[in-house]
Amino acid sequence: MSAAEDQAEVQRLLRAMLDPANRADPYPIYDQIRVLGPMRLPEANLAVFARYPDCEQVLRHPSSSNDRLTSTAAQREVAAGAAARPFGQPGFLFLDPPDHTRLRKLAQQAFSPRVVKALEPEIVGLVDELLGRLEPGAEFDLIAELAYPLPVAVICRLLGVPLEDEPRFGAASALLAQGLDPFVAVTGQQSADIEERLAAGKWLRGYLGELVERRRVEPREDLISELIAAEEDGDQLSGEEIVATCNLLFIAGHETTVNLIANAVRALLRHRPHWAALSAEPGRAAAIVEETLRHDPPVQLTSRIAAADLTIGELAVPKGDIMMVLTAAAQRDPAAYDRPAEFDPDRGAIRHLAFGLGPHFCLGAPLARLEATLALSALAAKFPDLRPAAEPSYKPNVTLRGLADLPVIG
Ligand code: HEM
């Protein structure tokens, strides 16, 4: 095929990736994109990477920016009159140094492995409470009963957000998670629900902003109060940055670990001997979590902007291009793994990109691993005969892909 035909094919595959019909199994599409190799779509100012070493290089590259405003596409839109940051102050995931470094450092202490380990008894208590409501032999939705409420309760507790407000903020968080899908990068157009998402974003920031004001008057032992103390202590962050940080942590806490727990259970129920082995030996949960992160990751892709002309593998990427990093595709790269499509928790120590790499490596990784490990081992111990009750359905999300429900019989 000519270069133009290859580009047209990648463009077609990316559109197929956005199509909800392919959400249940996007992996054949990723395989085809990876085989075509790293590709630049000049008209979209977009470069697409799906091989493991290329994705790794983009994430580690010193000229990879996370600030959307550095992209040619965003600069064009702003020049045409669009608002530069319609969703307001970005969370630090979408900032570069020095702001990224400063804000990440302030949130970091609350998520260190030591602090997270100390949460274990509380997480065990939450898992017991949730599983205590379920009877062996009865049908239930694993997402509604365990995979969703567990991480939500934990992040609310850490931030100091009242859990009883969940029905309101859960809906806002779900809408905002869809905003991470590469709709504009692929189609050049905003998705139809942009107004709804803007409204949800405004509402959630208003909600968190009010909470920040309440904690200012009446501090508690939570992360919001700690961030306020840092603000008042020495001008380390602004009020707007506190809200943006809480917003980022809140959404990350809502939309990721749920998919890790559910994807792991789905894989295990498709490979029954692994479920039986976990029921008998709870210590297997950690390896199952790592293999799920590789084989069917909760975050399927990310992106960077080239802050300078650079070269990734053999592809020259001009300054301002968006670099799409298909980590879920890289984690099935046959050059990086034996039998990449196979779910095999016994494959030994594995490298993966499911929590990213480099300066933006997931802050919540120790917490997500602990929650998922505890949830899976307790679930398998209580329900050795767990089995699927019906075919599950997927949420529309491309980037934070996951099941909408997972009906099982206990
Ligand atoms: C299984 C669960 C999770 C997965 C798969 C996951 C995945 C990721 C990935 C891939 C990134 C890097 C994105 C990029 O480089 O563009 C990231 C960043 C981040 N994650 Fe997670 N995450 C999970 C859970 C959590 C939790 C529970 C929290 C905390 C509440 C969290 C907080 C963050 C934050 C704050 C960042 C931004 C770090 C930075 O920019 O320095 N994540 N996560």
PDB file of C-alpha atoms in Angstrom, residues 17-128:
ATOM      1  CA  MET A  17     -12.201   2.133  17.496  1.00  0.00           C
ATOM      2  CA  LEU A  18     -14.645   4.924  18.420  1.00  0.00           C
ATOM      3  CA  ASP A  19     -17.630   2.871  17.241  1.00  0.00           C
ATOM      4  CA  PRO A  20     -19.532   1.487  20.291  1.00  0.00           C
ATOM      5  CA  ALA A  21     -20.144  -1.711  18.310  1.00  0.00           C
ATOM      6  CA  ASN A  22     -16.452  -2.531  18.832  1.00  0.00           C
ATOM      7  CA  ARG A  23     -16.296  -1.716  22.535  1.00  0.00           C
ATOM      8  CA  ALA A  24     -16.661  -5.302  23.710  1.00  0.00           C
ATOM      9  CA  ASP A  25     -13.535  -6.332  21.790  1.00  0.00           C
ATOM     10  CA  PRO A  26     -11.365  -3.526  20.414  1.00  0.00           C
ATOM     11  CA  TYR A  27      -8.257  -5.730  20.366  1.00  0.00           C
ATOM     12  CA  PRO A  28      -8.442  -6.890  16.714  1.00  0.00           C
ATOM     13  CA  ILE A  29      -8.535  -3.207  15.709  1.00  0.00           C
ATOM     14  CA  TYR A  30      -5.511  -2.434  17.866  1.00  0.00           C
ATOM     15  CA  ASP A  31      -3.657  -5.375  16.275  1.00  0.00           C
ATOM     16  CA  GLN A  32      -4.271  -3.984  12.806  1.00  0.00           C
ATOM     17  CA  ILE A  33      -3.134  -0.487  13.802  1.00  0.00           C
ATOM     18  CA  ARG A  34       0.027  -1.921  15.373  1.00  0.00           C
ATOM     19  CA  VAL A  35       0.868  -3.974  12.290  1.00  0.00           C
ATOM     20  CA  LEU A  36       0.640  -0.879  10.092  1.00  0.00           C
ATOM     21  CA  GLY A  37       3.310   0.714  12.298  1.00  0.00           C
ATOM     22  CA  PRO A  38       3.642   4.183  13.793  1.00  0.00           C
ATOM     23  CA  MET A  39       1.751   6.531  11.540  1.00  0.00           C
ATOM     24  CA  ARG A  40       1.342  10.252  11.093  1.00  0.00           C
ATOM     25  CA  LEU A  41      -1.955  11.656   9.809  1.00  0.00           C
ATOM     26  CA  PRO A  42      -0.747  15.081   8.627  1.00  0.00           C
ATOM     27  CA  GLU A  43      -4.188  16.581   8.053  1.00  0.00           C
ATOM     28  CA  ALA A  44      -5.230  15.802  11.627  1.00  0.00           C
ATOM     29  CA  ASN A  45      -1.841  16.807  13.122  1.00  0.00           C
ATOM     30  CA  LEU A  46      -2.006  13.391  14.734  1.00  0.00           C
ATOM     31  CA  ALA A  47       0.598  10.630  15.191  1.00  0.00           C
ATOM     32  CA  VAL A  48      -0.549   7.167  16.296  1.00  0.00           C
ATOM     33  CA  PHE A  49       1.583   4.651  18.228  1.00  0.00           C
ATOM     34  CA  ALA A  50       0.665   1.073  19.127  1.00  0.00           C
ATOM     35  CA  ARG A  51       3.979  -0.786  19.446  1.00  0.00           C
ATOM     36  CA  TYR A  52       5.385  -1.259  22.934  1.00  0.00           C
ATOM     37  CA  PRO A  53       8.778   0.460  22.458  1.00  0.00           C
ATOM     38  CA  ASP A  54       7.206   3.429  20.649  1.00  0.00           C
ATOM     39  CA  CYS A  55       4.560   3.951  23.359  1.00  0.00           C
ATOM     40  CA  GLU A  56       7.247   3.695  26.013  1.00  0.00           C
ATOM     41  CA  GLN A  57       9.395   6.245  24.195  1.00  0.00           C
ATOM     42  CA  VAL A  58       6.543   8.754  23.836  1.00  0.00           C
ATOM     43  CA  LEU A  59       5.689   8.529  27.548  1.00  0.00           C
ATOM     44  CA  ARG A  60       9.315   8.999  28.592  1.00  0.00           C
ATOM     45  CA  HIS A  61      10.266  11.662  26.046  1.00  0.00           C
ATOM     46  CA  PRO A  62      11.346  14.959  27.654  1.00  0.00           C
ATOM     47  CA  SER A  63       9.542  16.903  24.906  1.00  0.00           C
ATOM     48  CA  SER A  64       6.211  15.116  25.424  1.00  0.00           C
ATOM     49  CA  SER A  65       3.754  17.670  26.786  1.00  0.00           C
ATOM     50  CA  ASN A  66       0.485  17.011  28.614  1.00  0.00           C
ATOM     51  CA  ASP A  67      -0.876  20.518  28.175  1.00  0.00           C
ATOM     52  CA  ARG A  68      -3.521  20.430  25.449  1.00  0.00           C
ATOM     53  CA  LEU A  69      -2.936  24.105  24.660  1.00  0.00           C
ATOM     54  CA  THR A  70       0.463  23.296  23.156  1.00  0.00           C
ATOM     55  CA  SER A  71      -1.144  21.355  20.294  1.00  0.00           C
ATOM     56  CA  THR A  72      -1.499  22.824  16.814  1.00  0.00           C
ATOM     57  CA  ALA A  73      -5.165  21.781  16.779  1.00  0.00           C
ATOM     58  CA  ALA A  74      -5.949  23.646  20.039  1.00  0.00           C
ATOM     59  CA  GLN A  75      -4.038  26.715  18.915  1.00  0.00           C
ATOM     60  CA  ARG A  76      -6.026  26.757  15.688  1.00  0.00           C
ATOM     61  CA  GLU A  77      -9.311  26.528  17.622  1.00  0.00           C
ATOM     62  CA  VAL A  78      -8.319  29.296  20.036  1.00  0.00           C
ATOM     63  CA  ALA A  79      -7.274  31.512  17.103  1.00  0.00           C
ATOM     64  CA  ALA A  80     -10.763  30.906  15.650  1.00  0.00           C
ATOM     65  CA  GLY A  81     -12.341  32.203  18.880  1.00  0.00           C
ATOM     66  CA  ALA A  82     -12.855  29.046  20.986  1.00  0.00           C
ATOM     67  CA  ALA A  83     -12.335  29.263  24.762  1.00  0.00           C
ATOM     68  CA  ALA A  84      -8.805  28.135  25.661  1.00  0.00           C
ATOM     69  CA  ARG A  85      -9.852  26.018  28.652  1.00  0.00           C
ATOM     70  CA  PRO A  86     -13.634  25.523  28.564  1.00  0.00           C
ATOM     71  CA  PHE A  87     -13.475  23.159  31.562  1.00  0.00           C
ATOM     72  CA  GLY A  88     -11.434  25.631  33.665  1.00  0.00           C
ATOM     73  CA  GLN A  89      -8.138  25.018  35.472  1.00  0.00           C
ATOM     74  CA  PRO A  90      -6.909  21.543  34.430  1.00  0.00           C
ATOM     75  CA  GLY A  91      -5.976  18.832  36.931  1.00  0.00           C
ATOM     76  CA  PHE A  92      -2.224  18.218  37.109  1.00  0.00           C
ATOM     77  CA  LEU A  93      -2.448  15.248  34.740  1.00  0.00           C
ATOM     78  CA  PHE A  94      -2.941  17.859  32.030  1.00  0.00           C
ATOM     79  CA  LEU A  95      -0.126  20.182  33.096  1.00  0.00           C
ATOM     80  CA  ASP A  96       3.624  20.267  32.478  1.00  0.00           C
ATOM     81  CA  PRO A  97       6.432  21.153  34.882  1.00  0.00           C
ATOM     82  CA  PRO A  98       6.813  23.247  36.952  1.00  0.00           C
ATOM     83  CA  ASP A  99       3.061  23.320  37.779  1.00  0.00           C
ATOM     84  CA  HIS A 100       2.699  19.549  37.361  1.00  0.00           C
ATOM     85  CA  THR A 101       5.625  18.856  39.716  1.00  0.00           C
ATOM     86  CA  ARG A 102       4.411  21.295  42.371  1.00  0.00           C
ATOM     87  CA  LEU A 103       0.807  20.041  42.449  1.00  0.00           C
ATOM     88  CA  ARG A 104       1.641  16.337  42.157  1.00  0.00           C
ATOM     89  CA  LYS A 105       4.004  16.649  45.116  1.00  0.00           C
ATOM     90  CA  LEU A 106       1.250  18.095  47.301  1.00  0.00           C
ATOM     91  CA  ALA A 107      -1.176  15.259  46.528  1.00  0.00           C
ATOM     92  CA  GLN A 108       1.498  12.554  46.552  1.00  0.00           C
ATOM     93  CA  GLN A 109       1.835  12.057  50.299  1.00  0.00           C
ATOM     94  CA  ALA A 110      -1.803  10.938  50.585  1.00  0.00           C
ATOM     95  CA  PHE A 111      -1.192   8.120  48.062  1.00  0.00           C
ATOM     96  CA  SER A 112       2.251   6.856  49.085  1.00  0.00           C
ATOM     97  CA  PRO A 113       2.578   3.070  49.462  1.00  0.00           C
ATOM     98  CA  ARG A 114       2.975   3.499  53.246  1.00  0.00           C
ATOM     99  CA  VAL A 115      -0.195   5.582  53.678  1.00  0.00           C
ATOM    100  CA  VAL A 116      -2.113   3.267  51.366  1.00  0.00           C
ATOM    101  CA  LYS A 117      -0.978   0.135  53.216  1.00  0.00           C
ATOM    102  CA  ALA A 118      -2.373   1.663  56.427  1.00  0.00           C
ATOM    103  CA  LEU A 119      -5.796   1.795  54.742  1.00  0.00           C
ATOM    104  CA  GLU A 120      -5.871  -1.985  54.377  1.00  0.00           C
ATOM    105  CA  PRO A 121      -7.992  -2.780  57.478  1.00  0.00           C
ATOM    106  CA  GLU A 122     -10.542  -0.200  56.421  1.00  0.00           C
ATOM    107  CA  ILE A 123     -10.708  -1.555  52.846  1.00  0.00           C
ATOM    108  CA  VAL A 124     -11.066  -5.114  54.186  1.00  0.00           C
ATOM    109  CA  GLY A 125     -13.969  -3.853  56.330  1.00  0.00           C
ATOM    110  CA  LEU A 126     -15.637  -2.217  53.320  1.00  0.00           C
ATOM    111  CA  VAL A 127     -15.252  -5.367  51.194  1.00  0.00           C
ATOM    112  CA  ASP A 128     -16.717  -7.501  54.012  1.00  0.00           C
TER     113      ASP A 128
END
